[in-house]
Amino acid sequence: MSQMIPKVNANVQRPDVGGTFTKAAEEQLVRLVGEPWVVEAETNERIFAAERQANAPLVQLLEEDADAVAASQGIGRLRRKARIQSDSVGAAATHTFDDLMRDALKGVKKGLNVFVPPYDWVIDVEHKAGEANGDKAAGTFSSVIEGYYGSGASWATAGVGVALKATVDGVANIRPPMSDSWRWFIDATLFSANTSGSCRVVVQDPVSGAVLGPDGDRSVGLWNHTSQTGASGYGSGSFFASDIAPTATLSAGQVFNVNFLANVFTDQSGSLVFGHSYADGRLEVSLPFFVVQM
């Protein structure tokens, strides 16, 4: 399928220029996605420190009991076995939109521009246990954090991006039907854990990396849980214009970048002699096309 539907007299086009995803734009995007997680990780570390202090007398008492130590080690082995079994169950397949859906949008009205893969670049942000993967040819991307036995925060952002150019003055309304599947898991005793996932669309200036207005940065949350709110969950669905559609005011000839992102964050205390906390999450997204109305 062609990269743009329709081609004739389109008011938003793929530009005939390279290097639109500059180093400045990439660095700004990494900062945007990472800033909230750094703050959350610092807050959670203070919580973990308080939990360690509060539980210190109990831990000391249990460490003096050989039977309690042996029981704790046995519980740890059972939990690891259960965790391996849980991790072997993959997330459900993402939904896709067939050619009939794309064809149905052809020529709906003037000002409607439909873009399909291949997109121009892949976004890959990883921290600690985070893993980000993207396929710009297929328009699919996934962020995964598998629970591990260390402490601290992990995060991952995967996505794809595309450079576009306005041929008229106006406000571009970007509508991405992002189809997703996700799952998360928490296992905690005495200590806290946190996991969250979201999708996000960011519209940037290609030179400076600045977010374009009036509303060029939109997010929708999928899950946000701690060891107090739940143990595991999964789901799938789709996002349309009312959920995650950014807008940008543009001038004729202006090039702009659009980034479609999948985010996963976890924080955990890890495995201690007595007590532990683990958290993970997986988010898979498919973007078979998106619409820009201007």
PDB file of C-alpha atoms in Angstrom:
ATOM      1  CA  MET A   1       0.000   0.000   0.000  1.00  0.00           C
ATOM      2  CA  SER A   2       1.188   3.519  -0.709  1.00  0.00           C
ATOM      3  CA  GLN A   3       2.606   5.610   2.115  1.00  0.00           C
ATOM      4  CA  MET A   4      -0.126   8.226   1.872  1.00  0.00           C
ATOM      5  CA  ILE A   5      -3.823   8.129   0.964  1.00  0.00           C
ATOM      6  CA  PRO A   6      -4.899  10.197  -0.932  1.00  0.00           C
ATOM      7  CA  LYS A   7      -1.918  11.559  -2.919  1.00  0.00           C
ATOM      8  CA  VAL A   8      -3.599  14.340  -4.885  1.00  0.00           C
ATOM      9  CA  ASN A   9      -3.600  17.866  -3.410  1.00  0.00           C
ATOM     10  CA  ALA A  10      -2.832  16.592   0.089  1.00  0.00           C
ATOM     11  CA  ASN A  11      -2.408  19.272   2.749  1.00  0.00           C
ATOM     12  CA  VAL A  12      -0.089  17.035   4.796  1.00  0.00           C
ATOM     13  CA  GLN A  13       2.684  15.104   3.053  1.00  0.00           C
ATOM     14  CA  ARG A  14       5.804  13.065   3.672  1.00  0.00           C
ATOM     15  CA  PRO A  15       8.645  15.594   3.177  1.00  0.00           C
ATOM     16  CA  ASP A  16      11.356  15.107   0.568  1.00  0.00           C
ATOM     17  CA  VAL A  17      14.093  15.858   3.119  1.00  0.00           C
ATOM     18  CA  GLY A  18      16.262  13.628   5.288  1.00  0.00           C
ATOM     19  CA  GLY A  19      17.600  13.950   8.803  1.00  0.00           C
ATOM     20  CA  THR A  20      14.341  15.156  10.332  1.00  0.00           C
ATOM     21  CA  PHE A  21      14.866  13.139  13.522  1.00  0.00           C
ATOM     22  CA  THR A  22      17.855  15.168  14.691  1.00  0.00           C
ATOM     23  CA  LYS A  23      20.038  14.513  17.712  1.00  0.00           C
ATOM     24  CA  ALA A  24      18.376  17.431  19.501  1.00  0.00           C
ATOM     25  CA  ALA A  25      14.905  16.019  18.816  1.00  0.00           C
ATOM     26  CA  GLU A  26      15.955  12.567  20.020  1.00  0.00           C
ATOM     27  CA  GLU A  27      17.540  13.902  23.220  1.00  0.00           C
ATOM     28  CA  GLN A  28      14.493  16.019  23.983  1.00  0.00           C
ATOM     29  CA  LEU A  29      12.198  13.023  23.473  1.00  0.00           C
ATOM     30  CA  VAL A  30      14.311  10.835  25.787  1.00  0.00           C
ATOM     31  CA  ARG A  31      14.180  13.586  28.425  1.00  0.00           C
ATOM     32  CA  LEU A  32      10.409  13.908  28.087  1.00  0.00           C
ATOM     33  CA  VAL A  33       9.740  10.215  28.575  1.00  0.00           C
ATOM     34  CA  GLY A  34      12.302   9.766  31.350  1.00  0.00           C
ATOM     35  CA  GLU A  35      11.667  12.748  33.609  1.00  0.00           C
ATOM     36  CA  PRO A  36       8.480  11.469  35.314  1.00  0.00           C
ATOM     37  CA  TRP A  37      10.061   8.071  35.986  1.00  0.00           C
ATOM     38  CA  VAL A  38      13.169   9.551  37.597  1.00  0.00           C
ATOM     39  CA  VAL A  39      10.941  11.467  40.027  1.00  0.00           C
ATOM     40  CA  GLU A  40       8.814   8.393  40.758  1.00  0.00           C
ATOM     41  CA  ALA A  41      11.889   6.206  41.243  1.00  0.00           C
ATOM     42  CA  GLU A  42      13.329   8.650  43.791  1.00  0.00           C
ATOM     43  CA  THR A  43      10.028   8.714  45.694  1.00  0.00           C
ATOM     44  CA  ASN A  44       9.762   4.920  45.732  1.00  0.00           C
ATOM     45  CA  GLU A  45      13.344   4.536  46.950  1.00  0.00           C
ATOM     46  CA  ARG A  46      12.458   6.613  50.013  1.00  0.00           C
ATOM     47  CA  ILE A  47       9.487   4.309  50.583  1.00  0.00           C
ATOM     48  CA  PHE A  48      11.686   1.208  50.310  1.00  0.00           C
ATOM     49  CA  ALA A  49      14.219   2.695  52.756  1.00  0.00           C
ATOM     50  CA  ALA A  50      11.436   3.363  55.264  1.00  0.00           C
ATOM     51  CA  GLU A  51      10.120  -0.188  54.819  1.00  0.00           C
ATOM     52  CA  ARG A  52      13.576  -1.649  55.413  1.00  0.00           C
ATOM     53  CA  GLN A  53      13.928   0.409  58.588  1.00  0.00           C
ATOM     54  CA  ALA A  54      10.438  -0.507  59.843  1.00  0.00           C
ATOM     55  CA  ASN A  55      10.962  -4.222  59.225  1.00  0.00           C
ATOM     56  CA  ALA A  56      14.533  -4.406  60.561  1.00  0.00           C
ATOM     57  CA  PRO A  57      13.576  -5.723  64.066  1.00  0.00           C
ATOM     58  CA  LEU A  58      11.399  -8.472  62.559  1.00  0.00           C
ATOM     59  CA  VAL A  59      14.094  -9.481  60.086  1.00  0.00           C
ATOM     60  CA  GLN A  60      16.718  -9.644  62.832  1.00  0.00           C
ATOM     61  CA  LEU A  61      14.470 -11.848  64.962  1.00  0.00           C
ATOM     62  CA  LEU A  62      13.714 -14.227  62.076  1.00  0.00           C
ATOM     63  CA  GLU A  63      17.379 -14.487  61.073  1.00  0.00           C
ATOM     64  CA  GLU A  64      18.134 -15.968  64.505  1.00  0.00           C
ATOM     65  CA  ASP A  65      15.706 -18.835  63.868  1.00  0.00           C
ATOM     66  CA  ALA A  66      17.226 -21.545  61.623  1.00  0.00           C
ATOM     67  CA  ASP A  67      13.813 -23.016  60.799  1.00  0.00           C
ATOM     68  CA  ALA A  68      12.539 -19.610  59.708  1.00  0.00           C
ATOM     69  CA  VAL A  69      15.570 -19.122  57.458  1.00  0.00           C
ATOM     70  CA  ALA A  70      15.049 -22.538  55.839  1.00  0.00           C
ATOM     71  CA  ALA A  71      11.333 -21.839  55.336  1.00  0.00           C
ATOM     72  CA  SER A  72      12.108 -18.483  53.769  1.00  0.00           C
ATOM     73  CA  GLN A  73      14.548 -20.072  51.341  1.00  0.00           C
ATOM     74  CA  GLY A  74      11.941 -22.702  50.436  1.00  0.00           C
ATOM     75  CA  ILE A  75       9.332 -20.013  49.779  1.00  0.00           C
ATOM     76  CA  GLY A  76      11.837 -18.222  47.573  1.00  0.00           C
ATOM     77  CA  ARG A  77      12.386 -21.348  45.467  1.00  0.00           C
ATOM     78  CA  LEU A  78       8.640 -21.867  45.045  1.00  0.00           C
ATOM     79  CA  ARG A  79       8.096 -18.243  44.076  1.00  0.00           C
ATOM     80  CA  ARG A  80      10.883 -18.403  41.480  1.00  0.00           C
ATOM     81  CA  LYS A  81       9.316 -21.535  39.979  1.00  0.00           C
ATOM     82  CA  ALA A  82       5.898 -19.874  39.841  1.00  0.00           C
ATOM     83  CA  ARG A  83       7.431 -16.767  38.315  1.00  0.00           C
ATOM     84  CA  ILE A  84       9.158 -18.721  35.541  1.00  0.00           C
ATOM     85  CA  GLN A  85       5.837 -20.355  34.702  1.00  0.00           C
ATOM     86  CA  SER A  86       4.083 -16.980  34.687  1.00  0.00           C
ATOM     87  CA  ASP A  87       6.721 -15.385  32.435  1.00  0.00           C
ATOM     88  CA  SER A  88       6.354 -18.213  29.909  1.00  0.00           C
ATOM     89  CA  VAL A  89       2.781 -17.113  29.181  1.00  0.00           C
ATOM     90  CA  GLY A  90       3.002 -14.396  26.536  1.00  0.00           C
ATOM     91  CA  ALA A  91       0.653 -11.501  26.029  1.00  0.00           C
ATOM     92  CA  ALA A  92      -2.271 -11.892  23.683  1.00  0.00           C
ATOM     93  CA  ALA A  93      -1.666 -11.010  20.049  1.00  0.00           C
ATOM     94  CA  THR A  94      -2.254  -7.379  19.165  1.00  0.00           C
ATOM     95  CA  HIS A  95      -5.231  -6.431  17.065  1.00  0.00           C
ATOM     96  CA  THR A  96      -4.682  -5.370  13.471  1.00  0.00           C
ATOM     97  CA  PHE A  97      -6.666  -3.371  10.931  1.00  0.00           C
ATOM     98  CA  ASP A  98      -7.080  -4.943   7.505  1.00  0.00           C
ATOM     99  CA  ASP A  99      -6.989  -3.235   4.127  1.00  0.00           C
ATOM    100  CA  LEU A 100     -10.761  -2.786   4.135  1.00  0.00           C
ATOM    101  CA  MET A 101     -10.463  -0.450   7.119  1.00  0.00           C
ATOM    102  CA  ARG A 102      -7.798   1.596   5.369  1.00  0.00           C
ATOM    103  CA  ASP A 103      -9.712   1.683   2.098  1.00  0.00           C
ATOM    104  CA  ALA A 104     -12.844   2.857   3.914  1.00  0.00           C
ATOM    105  CA  LEU A 105     -11.033   6.101   4.784  1.00  0.00           C
ATOM    106  CA  LYS A 106     -10.093   6.963   1.207  1.00  0.00           C
ATOM    107  CA  GLY A 107     -11.489  10.292   0.121  1.00  0.00           C
ATOM    108  CA  VAL A 108     -13.850  10.675   3.076  1.00  0.00           C
ATOM    109  CA  LYS A 109     -13.533  14.431   2.869  1.00  0.00           C
ATOM    110  CA  LYS A 110     -11.059  17.105   2.001  1.00  0.00           C
ATOM    111  CA  GLY A 111      -8.347  17.573   4.573  1.00  0.00           C
ATOM    112  CA  LEU A 112      -8.171  13.932   5.658  1.00  0.00           C
ATOM    113  CA  ASN A 113      -4.727  12.379   5.151  1.00  0.00           C
ATOM    114  CA  VAL A 114      -3.984   8.721   5.926  1.00  0.00           C
ATOM    115  CA  PHE A 115      -0.442   7.438   6.452  1.00  0.00           C
ATOM    116  CA  VAL A 116       0.700   3.828   6.702  1.00  0.00           C
ATOM    117  CA  PRO A 117       4.039   2.041   7.271  1.00  0.00           C
ATOM    118  CA  PRO A 118       6.889   2.075   6.669  1.00  0.00           C
ATOM    119  CA  TYR A 119       7.514   4.813   9.226  1.00  0.00           C
ATOM    120  CA  ASP A 120      10.775   6.760   9.385  1.00  0.00           C
ATOM    121  CA  TRP A 121      12.490   5.752  12.636  1.00  0.00           C
ATOM    122  CA  VAL A 122      12.314   3.561  15.722  1.00  0.00           C
ATOM    123  CA  ILE A 123      12.365   4.911  19.301  1.00  0.00           C
ATOM    124  CA  ASP A 124      14.261   2.801  21.836  1.00  0.00           C
ATOM    125  CA  VAL A 125      14.682   3.972  25.457  1.00  0.00           C
ATOM    126  CA  GLU A 126      15.808   1.385  28.033  1.00  0.00           C
ATOM    127  CA  HIS A 127      16.839   1.592  31.697  1.00  0.00           C
ATOM    128  CA  LYS A 128      18.078  -1.304  33.835  1.00  0.00           C
ATOM    129  CA  ALA A 129      15.797  -4.303  33.099  1.00  0.00           C
ATOM    130  CA  GLY A 130      13.763  -2.489  30.426  1.00  0.00           C
ATOM    131  CA  GLU A 131      13.627  -3.781  26.845  1.00  0.00           C
ATOM    132  CA  ALA A 132      12.261  -1.769  23.903  1.00  0.00           C
ATOM    133  CA  ASN A 133      11.687  -3.105  20.391  1.00  0.00           C
ATOM    134  CA  GLY A 134      10.190  -1.517  17.292  1.00  0.00           C
ATOM    135  CA  ASP A 135       9.569  -2.372  13.652  1.00  0.00           C
ATOM    136  CA  LYS A 136       9.047   0.715  11.484  1.00  0.00           C
ATOM    137  CA  ALA A 137       8.173  -1.397   8.445  1.00  0.00           C
ATOM    138  CA  ALA A 138       5.340  -3.190  10.246  1.00  0.00           C
ATOM    139  CA  GLY A 139       4.294  -0.307  12.519  1.00  0.00           C
ATOM    140  CA  THR A 140       4.591  -2.446  15.659  1.00  0.00           C
ATOM    141  CA  PHE A 141       6.503  -1.825  18.891  1.00  0.00           C
ATOM    142  CA  SER A 142       6.738  -3.269  22.402  1.00  0.00           C
ATOM    143  CA  SER A 143       8.100  -2.340  25.828  1.00  0.00           C
ATOM    144  CA  VAL A 144       8.885  -5.137  28.266  1.00  0.00           C
ATOM    145  CA  ILE A 145      10.233  -5.343  31.815  1.00  0.00           C
ATOM    146  CA  GLU A 146      10.682  -8.819  33.210  1.00  0.00           C
ATOM    147  CA  GLY A 147      10.812  -8.890  37.016  1.00  0.00           C
ATOM    148  CA  TYR A 148      14.287  -9.592  38.345  1.00  0.00           C
ATOM    149  CA  TYR A 149      15.875 -10.096  41.758  1.00  0.00           C
ATOM    150  CA  GLY A 150      17.580  -6.725  42.129  1.00  0.00           C
ATOM    151  CA  SER A 151      16.186  -3.495  43.531  1.00  0.00           C
ATOM    152  CA  GLY A 152      15.342  -0.190  41.938  1.00  0.00           C
ATOM    153  CA  ALA A 153      13.409   1.220  39.015  1.00  0.00           C
ATOM    154  CA  SER A 154      13.323   0.026  35.419  1.00  0.00           C
ATOM    155  CA  TRP A 155      11.630   1.586  32.440  1.00  0.00           C
ATOM    156  CA  ALA A 156      11.299   1.198  28.700  1.00  0.00           C
ATOM    157  CA  THR A 157       9.798   3.239  25.880  1.00  0.00           C
ATOM    158  CA  ALA A 158       9.427   1.775  22.408  1.00  0.00           C
ATOM    159  CA  GLY A 159       7.870   3.436  19.420  1.00  0.00           C
ATOM    160  CA  VAL A 160       7.979   4.579  15.845  1.00  0.00           C
ATOM    161  CA  GLY A 161       8.126   8.051  14.374  1.00  0.00           C
ATOM    162  CA  VAL A 162       7.438   9.832  11.124  1.00  0.00           C
ATOM    163  CA  ALA A 163       8.277  13.203   9.580  1.00  0.00           C
ATOM    164  CA  LEU A 164       5.417  15.115   7.940  1.00  0.00           C
ATOM    165  CA  LYS A 165       5.066  18.466   6.175  1.00  0.00           C
ATOM    166  CA  ALA A 166       2.092  20.812   6.117  1.00  0.00           C
ATOM    167  CA  THR A 167       1.289  22.383   2.740  1.00  0.00           C
ATOM    168  CA  VAL A 168      -1.270  24.859   4.145  1.00  0.00           C
ATOM    169  CA  ASP A 169      -1.659  26.924   7.322  1.00  0.00           C
ATOM    170  CA  GLY A 170      -3.850  25.350   9.987  1.00  0.00           C
ATOM    171  CA  VAL A 171      -4.194  23.013  12.950  1.00  0.00           C
ATOM    172  CA  ALA A 172      -3.246  19.372  12.408  1.00  0.00           C
ATOM    173  CA  ASN A 173      -5.332  16.860  14.372  1.00  0.00           C
ATOM    174  CA  ILE A 174      -3.486  13.524  14.542  1.00  0.00           C
ATOM    175  CA  ARG A 175      -5.613  10.430  15.114  1.00  0.00           C
ATOM    176  CA  PRO A 176      -3.719   7.185  15.766  1.00  0.00           C
ATOM    177  CA  PRO A 177      -5.769   3.978  16.119  1.00  0.00           C
ATOM    178  CA  MET A 178      -3.214   2.305  18.380  1.00  0.00           C
ATOM    179  CA  SER A 179      -4.137  -1.321  19.009  1.00  0.00           C
ATOM    180  CA  ASP A 180      -2.605  -2.818  22.144  1.00  0.00           C
ATOM    181  CA  SER A 181      -2.250  -5.840  24.395  1.00  0.00           C
ATOM    182  CA  TRP A 182      -0.685  -5.764  27.853  1.00  0.00           C
ATOM    183  CA  ARG A 183      -0.117  -7.661  31.080  1.00  0.00           C
ATOM    184  CA  TRP A 184       1.486  -6.894  34.436  1.00  0.00           C
ATOM    185  CA  PHE A 185       2.447  -8.808  37.564  1.00  0.00           C
ATOM    186  CA  ILE A 186       3.418  -7.962  41.164  1.00  0.00           C
ATOM    187  CA  ASP A 187       4.672 -10.297  43.897  1.00  0.00           C
ATOM    188  CA  ALA A 188       5.492  -8.691  47.262  1.00  0.00           C
ATOM    189  CA  THR A 189       5.925  -9.591  50.938  1.00  0.00           C
ATOM    190  CA  LEU A 190       6.773  -6.924  53.540  1.00  0.00           C
ATOM    191  CA  PHE A 191       7.972  -4.562  50.774  1.00  0.00           C
ATOM    192  CA  SER A 192       6.297  -2.509  48.033  1.00  0.00           C
ATOM    193  CA  ALA A 193       6.318  -2.782  44.260  1.00  0.00           C
ATOM    194  CA  ASN A 194       4.905  -0.623  41.479  1.00  0.00           C
ATOM    195  CA  THR A 195       4.149  -1.144  37.794  1.00  0.00           C
ATOM    196  CA  SER A 196       2.504   1.109  35.208  1.00  0.00           C
ATOM    197  CA  GLY A 197       1.996   1.271  31.462  1.00  0.00           C
ATOM    198  CA  SER A 198       0.792   3.897  29.008  1.00  0.00           C
ATOM    199  CA  CYS A 199       0.712   4.966  25.388  1.00  0.00           C
ATOM    200  CA  ARG A 200       1.782   8.433  24.266  1.00  0.00           C
ATOM    201  CA  VAL A 201       1.966  10.578  21.132  1.00  0.00           C
ATOM    202  CA  VAL A 202       4.429  13.490  20.939  1.00  0.00           C
ATOM    203  CA  VAL A 203       4.555  16.081  18.130  1.00  0.00           C
ATOM    204  CA  GLN A 204       7.948  17.806  17.872  1.00  0.00           C
ATOM    205  CA  ASP A 205       9.787  20.475  15.992  1.00  0.00           C
ATOM    206  CA  PRO A 206      12.452  18.484  14.069  1.00  0.00           C
ATOM    207  CA  VAL A 207      15.275  20.946  14.751  1.00  0.00           C
ATOM    208  CA  SER A 208      14.908  21.907  18.414  1.00  0.00           C
ATOM    209  CA  GLY A 209      12.867  18.923  19.599  1.00  0.00           C
ATOM    210  CA  ALA A 210      10.368  21.261  21.284  1.00  0.00           C
ATOM    211  CA  VAL A 211       6.824  19.951  21.670  1.00  0.00           C
ATOM    212  CA  LEU A 212       4.448  21.783  19.342  1.00  0.00           C
ATOM    213  CA  GLY A 213       1.197  23.291  20.604  1.00  0.00           C
ATOM    214  CA  PRO A 214      -1.571  23.704  21.374  1.00  0.00           C
ATOM    215  CA  ASP A 215      -1.669  20.074  22.573  1.00  0.00           C
ATOM    216  CA  GLY A 216       1.226  18.195  21.047  1.00  0.00           C
ATOM    217  CA  ASP A 217       1.806  15.710  23.871  1.00  0.00           C
ATOM    218  CA  ARG A 218      -1.010  13.284  24.730  1.00  0.00           C
ATOM    219  CA  SER A 219      -1.023  10.157  26.888  1.00  0.00           C
ATOM    220  CA  VAL A 220      -3.461   7.469  27.934  1.00  0.00           C
ATOM    221  CA  GLY A 221      -2.831   5.196  30.935  1.00  0.00           C
ATOM    222  CA  LEU A 222      -3.418   1.447  30.761  1.00  0.00           C
ATOM    223  CA  TRP A 223      -2.519   0.313  34.278  1.00  0.00           C
ATOM    224  CA  ASN A 224      -0.919   1.724  37.411  1.00  0.00           C
ATOM    225  CA  HIS A 225      -0.702  -0.655  40.356  1.00  0.00           C
ATOM    226  CA  THR A 226       1.229  -1.276  43.547  1.00  0.00           C
ATOM    227  CA  SER A 227       1.429  -4.296  45.808  1.00  0.00           C
ATOM    228  CA  GLN A 228      -1.492  -2.770  47.738  1.00  0.00           C
ATOM    229  CA  THR A 229      -3.824  -2.516  44.714  1.00  0.00           C
ATOM    230  CA  GLY A 230      -3.339  -5.816  42.944  1.00  0.00           C
ATOM    231  CA  ALA A 231      -1.198  -8.793  41.975  1.00  0.00           C
ATOM    232  CA  SER A 232      -1.623  -9.178  38.214  1.00  0.00           C
ATOM    233  CA  GLY A 233      -3.723  -8.156  35.244  1.00  0.00           C
ATOM    234  CA  TYR A 234      -3.965  -8.183  31.474  1.00  0.00           C
ATOM    235  CA  GLY A 235      -6.022  -6.632  28.708  1.00  0.00           C
ATOM    236  CA  SER A 236      -6.222  -5.449  25.128  1.00  0.00           C
ATOM    237  CA  GLY A 237      -8.008  -2.748  23.171  1.00  0.00           C
ATOM    238  CA  SER A 238      -7.629   0.230  20.847  1.00  0.00           C
ATOM    239  CA  PHE A 239      -7.259   3.993  21.180  1.00  0.00           C
ATOM    240  CA  PHE A 240      -8.899   6.448  18.824  1.00  0.00           C
ATOM    241  CA  ALA A 241      -9.069  10.221  18.438  1.00  0.00           C
ATOM    242  CA  SER A 242     -10.863  11.033  21.672  1.00  0.00           C
ATOM    243  CA  ASP A 243      -8.278   9.096  23.690  1.00  0.00           C
ATOM    244  CA  ILE A 244      -4.876  10.175  22.480  1.00  0.00           C
ATOM    245  CA  ALA A 245      -5.132  12.657  19.557  1.00  0.00           C
ATOM    246  CA  PRO A 246      -2.603  15.524  19.725  1.00  0.00           C
ATOM    247  CA  THR A 247      -2.976  18.808  17.847  1.00  0.00           C
ATOM    248  CA  ALA A 248      -0.357  21.174  16.419  1.00  0.00           C
ATOM    249  CA  THR A 249      -0.673  24.618  14.811  1.00  0.00           C
ATOM    250  CA  LEU A 250       1.408  24.673  11.628  1.00  0.00           C
ATOM    251  CA  SER A 251       2.409  26.981   8.787  1.00  0.00           C
ATOM    252  CA  ALA A 252       2.528  26.025   5.123  1.00  0.00           C
ATOM    253  CA  GLY A 253       5.818  24.275   4.404  1.00  0.00           C
ATOM    254  CA  GLN A 254       6.513  23.445   8.065  1.00  0.00           C
ATOM    255  CA  VAL A 255       8.002  20.019   8.767  1.00  0.00           C
ATOM    256  CA  PHE A 256       7.040  18.286  12.025  1.00  0.00           C
ATOM    257  CA  ASN A 257       7.785  14.956  13.687  1.00  0.00           C
ATOM    258  CA  VAL A 258       5.181  12.642  15.199  1.00  0.00           C
ATOM    259  CA  ASN A 259       6.278   9.941  17.669  1.00  0.00           C
ATOM    260  CA  PHE A 260       4.025   7.082  18.773  1.00  0.00           C
ATOM    261  CA  LEU A 261       5.176   5.518  22.061  1.00  0.00           C
ATOM    262  CA  ALA A 262       4.556   2.579  24.406  1.00  0.00           C
ATOM    263  CA  ASN A 263       5.800   3.058  27.991  1.00  0.00           C
ATOM    264  CA  VAL A 264       6.337   0.609  30.860  1.00  0.00           C
ATOM    265  CA  PHE A 265       7.695   1.443  34.349  1.00  0.00           C
ATOM    266  CA  THR A 266       8.400  -0.799  37.357  1.00  0.00           C
ATOM    267  CA  ASP A 267       9.978  -0.327  40.771  1.00  0.00           C
ATOM    268  CA  GLN A 268      10.793  -2.985  43.355  1.00  0.00           C
ATOM    269  CA  SER A 269      12.868  -3.740  46.443  1.00  0.00           C
ATOM    270  CA  GLY A 270      14.193  -7.033  45.077  1.00  0.00           C
ATOM    271  CA  SER A 271      14.959 -10.216  47.012  1.00  0.00           C
ATOM    272  CA  LEU A 272      16.005  -9.930  50.664  1.00  0.00           C
ATOM    273  CA  VAL A 273      16.571 -12.610  53.331  1.00  0.00           C
ATOM    274  CA  PHE A 274      13.027 -12.029  54.585  1.00  0.00           C
ATOM    275  CA  GLY A 275      10.613 -10.158  52.383  1.00  0.00           C
ATOM    276  CA  HIS A 276      10.827  -9.190  48.734  1.00  0.00           C
ATOM    277  CA  SER A 277       9.029  -7.374  45.949  1.00  0.00           C
ATOM    278  CA  TYR A 278       9.020  -7.907  42.195  1.00  0.00           C
ATOM    279  CA  ALA A 279       7.105  -6.166  39.430  1.00  0.00           C
ATOM    280  CA  ASP A 280       7.003  -6.458  35.666  1.00  0.00           C
ATOM    281  CA  GLY A 281       4.956  -5.359  32.686  1.00  0.00           C
ATOM    282  CA  ARG A 282       4.593  -5.938  28.969  1.00  0.00           C
ATOM    283  CA  LEU A 283       2.933  -3.644  26.420  1.00  0.00           C
ATOM    284  CA  GLU A 284       2.644  -4.456  22.714  1.00  0.00           C
ATOM    285  CA  VAL A 285       1.237  -1.940  20.232  1.00  0.00           C
ATOM    286  CA  SER A 286       0.305  -2.019  16.564  1.00  0.00           C
ATOM    287  CA  LEU A 287      -0.125   1.148  14.488  1.00  0.00           C
ATOM    288  CA  PRO A 288      -1.231  -0.018  11.013  1.00  0.00           C
ATOM    289  CA  PHE A 289      -2.100   3.543   9.954  1.00  0.00           C
ATOM    290  CA  PHE A 290      -2.889   6.974  11.343  1.00  0.00           C
ATOM    291  CA  VAL A 291      -4.939   9.929  10.164  1.00  0.00           C
ATOM    292  CA  VAL A 292      -4.042  13.612  10.076  1.00  0.00           C
ATOM    293  CA  GLN A 293      -6.918  16.041   9.551  1.00  0.00           C
ATOM    294  CA  MET A 294      -6.019  19.613   8.708  1.00  0.00           C
TER     295      MET A 294
END
